[in-house]
Amino acid sequence: MTRLQLIPPVSSVSSAASSASQPSPAAAAADCASDPTPAHTPGPLMALPDKFSGDPEQCVGFLMQCELFLRQQPSLYPTEEAKVSLVCSLLTGAAREWIAALWTGGSLPFHGYTAFTQQLREVFNHPADGKDAGAQLYGIKQGWQTAAAYSLRFRTLAARMDWTNSALTTAFREGLTTELQRELACRDEGLSLDNLIALTIKLDNLLRARQPRHPAHVSSRGGSSFLPGAPGPGREPMQLGSTQLSPKERARRVQQDLCLYCGQPGHIRNTCPNRQPRRSAEPVGEPAFTLTLPITLHFDDRAVKTQAMIDSGAAGNFIDLDFARYNVVPLLSCDARVAVTALDGRPLGSGQIRFLTQDLSVTAPDHHYETLRLFAIDSPRCPVILRLPWLEKHNPNINWSVHKLMFSSAHCRRHCLQGPQGSAPAVSRPIAAAALMDISTTGVEEGLPVQYRDLQVAFSKQHATQLPPHRSYDCAIDLLPGAVPTRGRVFPLSQPESAAMQAYIQEELAKGFIRPSASPASAGFFFVKKKDGGLRPCVDYR
């Protein structure tokens, strides 16, 4: 539009030509006064820069495109305000929300285009992983990428740094696969970075061309690597060649929070979408359907969101061991091993529970709060399993027609539901399928006389770790106001008794029955010998 306005009308040109032979002095003076300034030569036509949504990886490239566009079109954007307006019109997503928040009274709080772009860099030009280009260069690895893709990423990062050629070649060589490092061992002496990259790409292409079309596993004494490609039927990425990850690769994935199965971020091995479920024995009967409840585990100022399976056939509260280790859930060792089996009688995992968690604060929707301890087992399909006593304690209402679990019992209203919506029920998510599990009590019945076998639950060590529900005939413990707790007697113990006492303390700590205390009050502790030669711990509370 501006270019068209600079061209005078054709009729005016014709009139001026007809009267040019007899100009008057006044007309000549007027023509001299109205002689227009020569038009600016337009720059080359350029496409508008791509829109910027706030992605930190795209910030520098976006500002470069804007700078080039404005340099080539100075007549279209002659003022600082016009330049800022152009850049603002190209912002979308989070970047547009940011600039809209600064828009007050029809103007922006910037003195010019340079100040605006500087503020844009300060807000958005940050690497997503928190590492600058130097830190990324130090830790970049080729992995499953081709050498060409790896070198492109390396050059992009190297362009932001002022490293010397020898430092760049060393960093580039360290990030290559073991196979390529072996091929370059006697060929890369004295090469510049450009020559080293060209040679590496050539060798990588030759090695890949010699490999069979189907995915193959390349192993060496120094380590192992996998060629890119989808695994063949029935073979999983971690099973190709029946070789596990090398210790170095496993440590790298753990350090960078990558999946131990596929090497991608955002999930763990147990929930990897690329992992095919393993075939197992035919199930015994139809699988039971149980509810799942979204919960959040709170520990050490951290919060981990997951799903809990409500299993009426389970006799314990469980957490998947891999899930607990991945999320650094505090675990305690179980001195008394508890046997655990699946519904068909097969041992679950190693067949014994070796760890349990510390007290965890567990929250569910609508301010449902409680404290739980969970036994750690191998349960990759469900991170957390809640048992029958948990159901009995909370007594939730189950709407089977819509597959919902609602907490509205008197216990939950009194102890679990918190906040302004304490009376509102917590609702679970849709039903999920899972197989029932049970804690084994094998060995209890065989060791009991016949007349006591109908009371074997009373002799179960597993049930002894759980407090019974409150009953109408509970004994009250009345505290005397102002009374001073007494100090217990000190009983001398022999070496076997001291060892037994330490074992007893560790076992009770693991169960959660006792906890460390700095109180001056104490109770005497001693042992009484059993008929079978064992020691029975006794605590004197008198």
Coordinates of C-alpha atoms in Angstrom, one line a residue:
M1 CA 0.0 0.0 0.0
T2 CA 2.9 2.4 0.8
R3 CA 4.6 1.6 -2.5
L4 CA 1.4 2.4 -4.4
Q5 CA 1.0 5.7 -2.7
L6 CA 4.4 6.8 -3.7
I7 CA 3.5 6.6 -7.5
P8 CA 1.8 9.8 -8.8
P9 CA -1.4 9.5 -10.7
V10 CA -1.1 9.2 -14.5
S11 CA -3.4 12.2 -15.2
S12 CA -1.1 14.4 -13.2
V13 CA 1.9 13.3 -15.1
S14 CA 0.2 14.1 -18.5
S15 CA -0.8 17.6 -17.3
A16 CA 2.7 18.3 -16.2
A17 CA 4.1 17.2 -19.5
S18 CA 1.7 19.4 -21.5
S19 CA 2.5 22.5 -19.6
A20 CA 6.2 21.9 -19.2
S21 CA 7.0 24.1 -22.3
Q22 CA 5.7 27.3 -20.7
P23 CA 6.3 27.2 -17.0
S24 CA 5.6 30.4 -15.0
P25 CA 7.9 31.5 -12.3
A26 CA 5.3 30.9 -9.7
A27 CA 4.6 27.4 -11.0
A28 CA 8.3 26.7 -11.1
A29 CA 8.7 27.9 -7.6
A30 CA 5.7 25.7 -6.5
D31 CA 7.1 22.7 -8.3
C32 CA 10.5 23.1 -6.5
A33 CA 8.7 23.5 -3.2
S34 CA 6.6 20.4 -3.7
D35 CA 9.3 18.1 -5.2
P36 CA 8.8 14.8 -3.2
T37 CA 11.7 13.0 -1.5
P38 CA 12.9 10.0 -3.5
A39 CA 11.2 6.8 -2.4
H40 CA 13.1 4.2 -0.4
T41 CA 14.0 1.2 -2.4
P42 CA 12.0 -1.7 -1.0
G43 CA 13.9 -4.7 0.4
P44 CA 13.6 -8.3 -0.8
L45 CA 10.3 -10.1 -0.1
M46 CA 10.7 -12.3 3.0
A47 CA 8.3 -14.7 4.8
L48 CA 7.1 -13.8 8.3
P49 CA 9.0 -15.5 11.1
D50 CA 7.3 -18.6 12.6
K51 CA 5.1 -18.0 15.6
F52 CA 6.7 -18.4 19.0
S53 CA 4.7 -20.2 21.8
G54 CA 7.3 -19.9 24.6
D55 CA 9.4 -23.0 23.9
P56 CA 12.8 -22.3 25.3
E57 CA 14.5 -24.3 22.6
Q58 CA 13.0 -22.0 19.9
C59 CA 13.6 -18.6 21.5
V60 CA 17.0 -17.8 20.0
G61 CA 15.9 -18.9 16.5
F62 CA 12.7 -16.9 16.7
L63 CA 14.5 -13.7 17.6
M64 CA 17.1 -14.2 14.9
Q65 CA 14.3 -14.5 12.3
C66 CA 12.6 -11.4 13.6
E67 CA 15.9 -9.4 13.4
L68 CA 16.5 -10.5 9.8
F69 CA 13.0 -9.7 8.8
L70 CA 13.1 -6.2 10.3
R71 CA 16.5 -5.4 8.7
Q72 CA 15.2 -6.3 5.3
Q73 CA 11.9 -4.3 5.7
P74 CA 12.9 -1.0 7.3
S75 CA 10.3 1.0 5.5
L76 CA 7.5 -1.2 6.7
Y77 CA 8.5 -0.9 10.4
P78 CA 10.3 2.4 10.8
T79 CA 9.5 3.0 14.5
E80 CA 10.4 1.1 17.7
E81 CA 6.7 0.7 18.4
A82 CA 6.1 -0.9 15.0
K83 CA 8.9 -3.4 15.6
V84 CA 7.6 -4.4 19.0
S85 CA 4.1 -4.7 17.6
L86 CA 5.3 -7.1 14.9
V87 CA 7.0 -9.4 17.4
C88 CA 4.0 -9.3 19.7
S89 CA 1.7 -10.4 16.9
L90 CA 3.8 -13.5 16.4
L91 CA 3.5 -14.7 20.0
T92 CA 1.1 -17.6 20.9
G93 CA 0.5 -19.8 23.8
A94 CA 2.4 -19.1 27.0
A95 CA 4.4 -16.3 25.3
R96 CA 1.1 -14.5 24.4
E97 CA -0.2 -14.9 27.9
W98 CA 3.0 -13.3 29.3
I99 CA 2.8 -10.3 27.0
A100 CA -0.9 -9.9 27.6
A101 CA -0.2 -9.7 31.4
L102 CA 2.2 -6.8 30.7
W103 CA -0.3 -4.9 28.5
T104 CA -1.7 -2.1 30.7
G105 CA -3.5 0.9 29.5
G106 CA -3.0 0.1 25.8
S107 CA 0.8 0.1 26.0
L108 CA 3.8 -2.0 27.0
P109 CA 6.4 -1.1 29.7
F110 CA 9.3 -1.1 27.3
H111 CA 11.4 1.8 26.0
G112 CA 12.2 0.2 22.7
Y113 CA 12.7 -2.9 20.6
T114 CA 16.1 -3.8 22.1
A115 CA 14.7 -3.7 25.7
F116 CA 11.7 -5.8 24.6
T117 CA 13.8 -8.5 23.1
Q118 CA 16.2 -8.5 26.0
Q119 CA 13.2 -9.1 28.4
L120 CA 11.9 -11.8 26.1
R121 CA 15.3 -13.6 26.3
E122 CA 15.3 -13.3 30.1
V123 CA 11.9 -14.9 30.4
F124 CA 12.1 -17.7 27.8
N125 CA 15.7 -18.4 26.8
H126 CA 16.3 -21.1 29.4
P127 CA 17.1 -24.8 28.6
A128 CA 14.3 -27.1 29.6
D129 CA 16.6 -29.5 31.6
G130 CA 18.2 -26.6 33.5
K131 CA 21.6 -27.2 31.8
D132 CA 23.4 -24.6 29.7
A133 CA 25.1 -25.5 26.4
G134 CA 28.4 -26.4 28.1
A135 CA 26.8 -28.8 30.5
Q136 CA 24.8 -30.4 27.7
L137 CA 28.0 -30.7 25.6
Y138 CA 29.7 -32.4 28.5
G139 CA 27.0 -35.1 28.8
I140 CA 25.7 -35.5 25.3
K141 CA 25.7 -39.2 24.1
Q142 CA 25.0 -40.7 20.7
G143 CA 22.9 -43.6 22.0
W144 CA 20.6 -45.1 19.3
Q145 CA 20.9 -42.0 17.0
T146 CA 22.8 -42.0 13.7
A147 CA 26.2 -40.2 13.7
A148 CA 24.6 -37.6 11.5
A149 CA 21.8 -36.8 13.9
Y150 CA 24.3 -36.8 16.9
S151 CA 26.7 -34.5 15.1
L152 CA 23.9 -32.0 14.2
R153 CA 22.9 -31.8 17.8
F154 CA 26.6 -31.5 18.9
R155 CA 27.3 -28.6 16.4
T156 CA 24.2 -26.7 17.6
L157 CA 25.4 -26.8 21.1
A158 CA 29.0 -26.1 20.2
A159 CA 28.0 -23.0 18.3
R160 CA 26.9 -21.4 21.6
M161 CA 30.3 -22.0 23.3
D162 CA 33.8 -20.7 22.7
W163 CA 35.6 -24.0 23.3
T164 CA 38.8 -24.8 21.5
N165 CA 39.0 -27.3 18.7
S166 CA 40.7 -29.9 20.8
A167 CA 38.1 -29.6 23.6
L168 CA 35.3 -30.0 21.1
T169 CA 36.9 -33.0 19.4
T170 CA 37.4 -34.7 22.8
A171 CA 33.8 -34.1 23.8
F172 CA 32.5 -35.3 20.5
R173 CA 34.6 -38.5 20.6
E174 CA 33.5 -39.3 24.2
G175 CA 29.8 -39.2 23.2
L176 CA 30.1 -41.7 20.4
T177 CA 29.1 -45.4 20.8
T178 CA 31.7 -48.0 21.7
E179 CA 31.7 -49.4 18.2
L180 CA 32.5 -46.1 16.6
Q181 CA 35.2 -45.2 19.1
R182 CA 36.9 -48.5 18.3
E183 CA 36.8 -47.8 14.6
L184 CA 38.2 -44.3 15.1
A185 CA 41.0 -45.4 17.5
C186 CA 43.7 -45.4 14.8
R187 CA 42.2 -42.9 12.3
D188 CA 41.4 -39.7 14.2
E189 CA 44.9 -38.5 15.1
G190 CA 45.3 -34.7 14.4
L191 CA 41.9 -34.3 12.8
S192 CA 39.9 -31.1 13.2
L193 CA 36.3 -31.2 14.4
D194 CA 34.9 -30.9 10.9
N195 CA 37.1 -33.7 9.5
L196 CA 36.4 -35.9 12.6
I197 CA 32.6 -35.5 12.2
A198 CA 32.8 -36.2 8.4
L199 CA 34.8 -39.4 9.1
T200 CA 32.5 -40.5 11.9
I201 CA 29.4 -40.1 9.7
K202 CA 31.0 -42.1 6.9
L203 CA 32.1 -45.0 9.2
D204 CA 28.6 -45.0 10.9
N205 CA 26.9 -45.3 7.6
L206 CA 29.2 -48.1 6.5
L207 CA 28.6 -50.0 9.7
R208 CA 24.9 -49.7 9.4
A209 CA 24.8 -50.7 5.8
R210 CA 26.7 -54.0 6.7
Q211 CA 24.1 -54.9 9.4
P212 CA 21.1 -57.1 8.5
R213 CA 17.8 -55.4 7.8
H214 CA 16.2 -56.7 11.0
P215 CA 17.3 -55.2 14.3
A216 CA 20.6 -56.8 15.5
H217 CA 22.5 -56.5 18.7
V218 CA 26.2 -55.4 18.4
S219 CA 28.2 -56.5 21.4
S220 CA 31.8 -55.9 22.4
R221 CA 34.1 -56.4 25.3
G222 CA 33.9 -52.8 26.2
G223 CA 30.1 -52.7 26.3
S224 CA 27.1 -53.2 24.2
S225 CA 24.9 -51.0 22.0
F226 CA 21.7 -51.5 20.0
L227 CA 21.1 -50.4 16.4
P228 CA 17.9 -48.3 16.0
G229 CA 14.8 -50.0 14.8
A230 CA 11.7 -51.7 16.1
P231 CA 12.3 -55.1 17.7
G232 CA 11.2 -58.2 15.9
P233 CA 8.2 -60.2 16.9
G234 CA 8.5 -61.7 20.3
R235 CA 11.7 -59.9 21.1
E236 CA 11.9 -57.0 23.4
P237 CA 14.5 -54.2 23.4
M238 CA 16.2 -55.4 26.6
Q239 CA 16.1 -59.1 25.5
L240 CA 17.8 -58.8 22.1
G241 CA 20.8 -61.2 22.2
S242 CA 19.7 -62.2 25.7
T243 CA 21.9 -59.4 27.0
Q244 CA 21.0 -56.9 29.7
L245 CA 21.9 -53.2 29.8
S246 CA 25.6 -52.5 30.5
P247 CA 26.3 -51.0 33.9
K248 CA 27.3 -47.7 32.4
E249 CA 24.1 -47.4 30.3
R250 CA 22.0 -48.4 33.3
A251 CA 23.6 -45.8 35.5
R252 CA 23.1 -43.1 32.9
R253 CA 19.4 -43.9 32.6
V254 CA 19.0 -43.9 36.4
Q255 CA 20.9 -40.6 36.7
Q256 CA 18.8 -38.9 34.0
D257 CA 15.4 -40.4 35.1
L258 CA 15.0 -42.4 31.9
C259 CA 13.0 -45.6 31.5
L260 CA 15.3 -48.7 32.0
Y261 CA 13.4 -50.4 29.2
C262 CA 13.2 -48.0 26.3
G263 CA 15.5 -45.2 27.4
Q264 CA 12.8 -42.5 27.1
P265 CA 11.8 -40.0 29.8
G266 CA 8.4 -39.5 31.4
H267 CA 7.8 -43.0 32.8
I268 CA 9.4 -46.1 34.4
R269 CA 10.0 -49.6 33.3
N270 CA 6.8 -51.0 34.8
T271 CA 4.6 -48.5 33.0
C272 CA 6.6 -48.4 29.7
P273 CA 4.2 -48.2 26.8
N274 CA 6.7 -50.0 24.5
R275 CA 6.9 -53.0 26.8
Q276 CA 4.9 -56.0 25.8
P277 CA 3.2 -57.9 28.6
R278 CA 4.8 -61.3 29.3
R279 CA 2.9 -64.4 28.9
S280 CA 2.1 -66.2 32.1
A281 CA 0.4 -69.4 33.1
E282 CA -3.4 -69.7 32.5
P283 CA -5.3 -68.0 35.3
V284 CA -7.3 -70.1 37.8
G285 CA -10.9 -69.1 37.3
E286 CA -12.1 -65.7 36.2
P287 CA -10.0 -62.6 37.4
A288 CA -11.7 -60.5 40.0
F289 CA -12.5 -56.9 39.3
T290 CA -11.5 -54.4 42.0
L291 CA -11.7 -50.7 42.3
T292 CA -8.8 -48.2 41.8
L293 CA -8.5 -45.0 43.8
P294 CA -6.3 -42.1 42.8
I295 CA -4.1 -41.3 45.8
T296 CA -1.1 -39.2 46.7
L297 CA 1.8 -40.5 48.9
H298 CA 3.5 -37.8 51.0
F299 CA 6.9 -38.3 52.6
D300 CA 10.1 -36.3 53.1
D301 CA 8.4 -33.1 51.7
R302 CA 7.5 -34.9 48.5
A303 CA 4.2 -35.9 46.9
V304 CA 3.9 -38.9 44.5
K305 CA 0.6 -39.4 42.7
T306 CA -0.5 -42.9 41.7
Q307 CA -3.4 -45.4 41.7
A308 CA -4.3 -47.7 44.5
M309 CA -6.2 -51.0 43.9
I310 CA -8.9 -51.8 46.4
D311 CA -8.6 -55.6 46.7
S312 CA -11.0 -57.4 49.0
G313 CA -9.0 -60.6 48.7
A314 CA -5.7 -59.2 49.8
A315 CA -4.6 -59.6 53.4
G316 CA -2.0 -56.7 53.4
N317 CA -1.4 -53.2 52.1
F318 CA 1.2 -53.4 49.4
I319 CA 3.4 -51.2 47.2
D320 CA 5.4 -52.2 44.1
L321 CA 9.0 -52.5 45.0
D322 CA 10.3 -51.0 41.7
F323 CA 7.8 -48.2 42.1
A324 CA 9.0 -47.5 45.6
R325 CA 12.6 -47.5 44.7
Y326 CA 12.1 -45.3 41.6
N327 CA 10.3 -42.7 43.7
V328 CA 12.7 -43.0 46.7
V329 CA 10.0 -44.1 49.1
P330 CA 11.6 -44.7 52.5
L331 CA 11.8 -48.5 53.1
L332 CA 12.6 -50.5 56.2
S333 CA 13.9 -54.1 56.3
C334 CA 11.6 -56.8 57.5
D335 CA 13.5 -59.1 59.9
A336 CA 10.6 -61.5 60.1
R337 CA 10.0 -62.6 56.5
V338 CA 6.4 -62.8 55.4
A339 CA 5.4 -65.3 52.7
V340 CA 3.2 -64.0 49.9
T341 CA 1.5 -65.9 47.1
A342 CA -0.8 -65.3 44.2
L343 CA -4.3 -66.7 43.9
D344 CA -3.2 -69.9 42.3
G345 CA -0.7 -70.6 45.1
R346 CA 2.4 -69.6 43.2
P347 CA 4.9 -67.5 45.1
L348 CA 4.6 -63.8 44.2
G349 CA 8.0 -62.3 43.2
S350 CA 10.6 -63.9 45.4
G351 CA 7.9 -65.4 47.6
Q352 CA 8.7 -63.4 50.7
I353 CA 8.3 -59.8 51.7
R354 CA 11.7 -58.2 52.6
F355 CA 10.8 -54.5 52.9
L356 CA 8.0 -52.3 54.1
T357 CA 7.6 -48.5 54.0
Q358 CA 7.8 -46.0 56.9
D359 CA 4.6 -44.3 57.9
L360 CA 3.3 -42.5 54.7
S361 CA 0.6 -39.8 54.6
V362 CA -1.9 -40.9 52.0
T363 CA -4.5 -38.5 50.6
A364 CA -7.4 -39.2 48.2
P365 CA -9.8 -36.9 46.5
D366 CA -12.0 -34.6 48.5
H367 CA -9.6 -34.2 51.5
H368 CA -9.5 -37.9 52.5
Y369 CA -6.4 -38.3 54.6
E370 CA -4.8 -41.2 56.5
T371 CA -1.4 -42.7 57.5
L372 CA -0.4 -46.1 56.1
R373 CA 2.5 -48.6 56.0
L374 CA 2.8 -50.7 52.9
F375 CA 4.6 -54.0 52.3
A376 CA 6.9 -53.9 49.3
I377 CA 6.2 -56.6 46.7
D378 CA 6.6 -57.2 42.9
S379 CA 3.4 -55.8 41.5
P380 CA 4.2 -54.0 38.2
R381 CA 0.6 -53.7 37.1
C382 CA -0.6 -51.8 40.2
P383 CA 1.7 -49.6 42.3
V384 CA -0.4 -49.7 45.5
I385 CA -2.8 -52.4 46.8
L386 CA -5.2 -51.7 49.8
R387 CA -6.5 -54.7 51.7
L388 CA -9.7 -56.1 53.2
P389 CA -9.0 -54.6 56.7
W390 CA -8.7 -51.2 55.0
L391 CA -12.1 -51.7 53.5
E392 CA -13.5 -52.8 56.9
K393 CA -12.0 -49.7 58.6
H394 CA -13.4 -47.1 56.1
N395 CA -16.5 -49.1 55.1
P396 CA -17.0 -47.2 51.8
N397 CA -20.2 -47.3 49.7
I398 CA -19.7 -48.9 46.3
N399 CA -22.0 -48.0 43.4
W400 CA -21.5 -51.0 41.1
S401 CA -23.7 -49.5 38.3
V402 CA -21.3 -46.6 37.8
H403 CA -18.2 -48.3 39.3
K404 CA -17.7 -45.6 42.0
L405 CA -16.2 -45.8 45.5
M406 CA -17.5 -43.2 48.0
F407 CA -16.3 -42.5 51.5
S408 CA -19.2 -41.5 53.7
S409 CA -18.8 -43.7 56.8
A410 CA -18.9 -42.3 60.3
H411 CA -15.2 -43.2 60.7
C412 CA -14.2 -41.3 57.6
R413 CA -16.2 -38.2 58.6
R414 CA -14.6 -38.2 62.0
H415 CA -11.0 -39.1 61.2
C416 CA -10.3 -39.0 57.4
L417 CA -12.2 -36.2 55.7
Q418 CA -10.6 -32.8 56.3
G419 CA -11.0 -29.3 55.0
P420 CA -14.2 -27.3 54.2
Q421 CA -15.6 -30.2 52.3
G422 CA -15.1 -32.7 55.0
S423 CA -18.6 -34.1 54.7
A424 CA -18.3 -34.7 50.9
P425 CA -17.6 -38.3 49.9
A426 CA -14.4 -39.2 48.0
V427 CA -15.1 -40.8 44.7
S428 CA -12.8 -43.3 43.0
R429 CA -12.0 -43.7 39.4
P430 CA -13.4 -46.5 37.1
I431 CA -13.0 -50.1 38.0
A432 CA -9.7 -51.9 36.9
A433 CA -9.0 -55.6 36.7
A434 CA -6.5 -57.3 38.9
A435 CA -5.8 -60.7 40.3
L436 CA -6.3 -61.3 44.0
M437 CA -3.4 -62.0 46.3
D438 CA -3.2 -63.4 49.9
I439 CA -0.6 -63.6 52.6
S440 CA 0.2 -67.2 53.2
T441 CA -0.4 -68.7 56.7
T442 CA 1.2 -72.0 55.7
G443 CA 2.7 -73.6 58.8
V444 CA 0.4 -72.2 61.4
E445 CA -2.3 -74.9 61.2
E446 CA 0.2 -77.7 61.1
G447 CA 1.8 -76.6 64.4
L448 CA -1.4 -76.3 66.3
P449 CA -3.2 -79.0 68.3
V450 CA -6.5 -80.1 66.7
Q451 CA -8.7 -78.5 69.3
Y452 CA -7.1 -75.1 68.6
R453 CA -7.1 -75.1 64.8
D454 CA -10.4 -73.3 64.5
L455 CA -8.6 -70.4 66.3
Q456 CA -5.6 -70.4 64.1
V457 CA -6.1 -66.7 63.2
A458 CA -5.2 -65.9 66.9
F459 CA -1.8 -67.6 66.4
S460 CA -1.0 -65.9 63.0
K461 CA 2.1 -63.7 63.3
Q462 CA 0.9 -61.7 60.3
H463 CA -2.4 -60.8 62.0
A464 CA -0.5 -60.0 65.2
T465 CA 1.1 -57.0 63.4
Q466 CA -2.3 -55.3 63.1
L467 CA -4.3 -53.6 65.8
P468 CA -7.9 -54.9 66.3
P469 CA -10.8 -52.5 65.7
H470 CA -12.2 -50.6 68.6
R471 CA -14.9 -52.4 70.5
S472 CA -17.4 -51.5 73.2
Y473 CA -15.4 -53.4 75.8
D474 CA -12.1 -51.7 75.2
C475 CA -10.2 -51.0 78.4
A476 CA -9.8 -47.3 79.2
I477 CA -6.4 -45.8 80.1
D478 CA -7.1 -42.9 82.5
L479 CA -4.2 -40.4 82.8
L480 CA -3.8 -38.7 86.2
P481 CA -3.5 -34.9 85.8
G482 CA -0.1 -33.6 86.9
A483 CA 1.3 -37.1 87.5
V484 CA 5.1 -37.6 86.7
P485 CA 6.0 -40.7 84.7
T486 CA 8.1 -43.1 86.6
R487 CA 11.5 -44.4 85.6
G488 CA 11.6 -48.2 85.0
R489 CA 14.0 -50.5 86.6
V490 CA 17.2 -51.5 84.8
F491 CA 17.7 -55.3 84.5
P492 CA 21.1 -56.7 83.7
L493 CA 21.1 -58.8 80.5
S494 CA 23.5 -61.5 79.3
Q495 CA 25.1 -61.4 75.9
P496 CA 22.4 -63.7 74.3
E497 CA 19.7 -61.6 76.0
S498 CA 21.2 -58.3 74.7
A499 CA 21.4 -59.7 71.2
A500 CA 17.7 -60.9 71.5
M501 CA 16.7 -57.4 72.8
Q502 CA 18.3 -55.7 69.8
A503 CA 16.6 -58.1 67.4
Y504 CA 13.3 -57.4 69.2
I505 CA 13.7 -53.6 69.0
Q506 CA 14.5 -53.7 65.3
E507 CA 11.5 -56.0 64.6
E508 CA 9.1 -53.8 66.5
L509 CA 10.5 -50.7 64.8
A510 CA 9.9 -52.3 61.4
K511 CA 6.3 -53.2 62.4
G512 CA 5.7 -49.7 63.6
F513 CA 4.7 -50.8 67.1
I514 CA 7.4 -48.7 68.7
R515 CA 9.4 -45.6 67.7
P516 CA 12.5 -43.8 69.1
S517 CA 11.7 -41.4 72.0
A518 CA 13.6 -38.9 74.1
S519 CA 11.1 -39.1 77.0
P520 CA 12.6 -39.6 80.5
A521 CA 9.8 -42.1 81.2
S522 CA 10.8 -45.7 80.7
A523 CA 9.8 -49.3 81.5
G524 CA 11.9 -52.2 82.5
F525 CA 12.8 -54.8 79.9
F526 CA 13.8 -58.4 80.5
F527 CA 13.4 -62.0 79.2
V528 CA 11.8 -65.1 80.5
K529 CA 13.0 -68.5 79.2
K530 CA 10.5 -70.6 77.3
K531 CA 10.1 -74.3 77.6
D532 CA 11.7 -74.8 74.2
G533 CA 14.8 -72.8 75.3
G534 CA 13.8 -69.6 73.6
L535 CA 13.5 -66.2 75.2
R536 CA 10.2 -64.4 75.7
P537 CA 10.5 -60.6 76.0
C538 CA 8.7 -59.0 79.0
V539 CA 8.1 -55.3 79.6
D540 CA 7.5 -54.2 83.2
Y541 CA 5.0 -51.3 83.1
R542 CA 4.4 -51.2 86.9

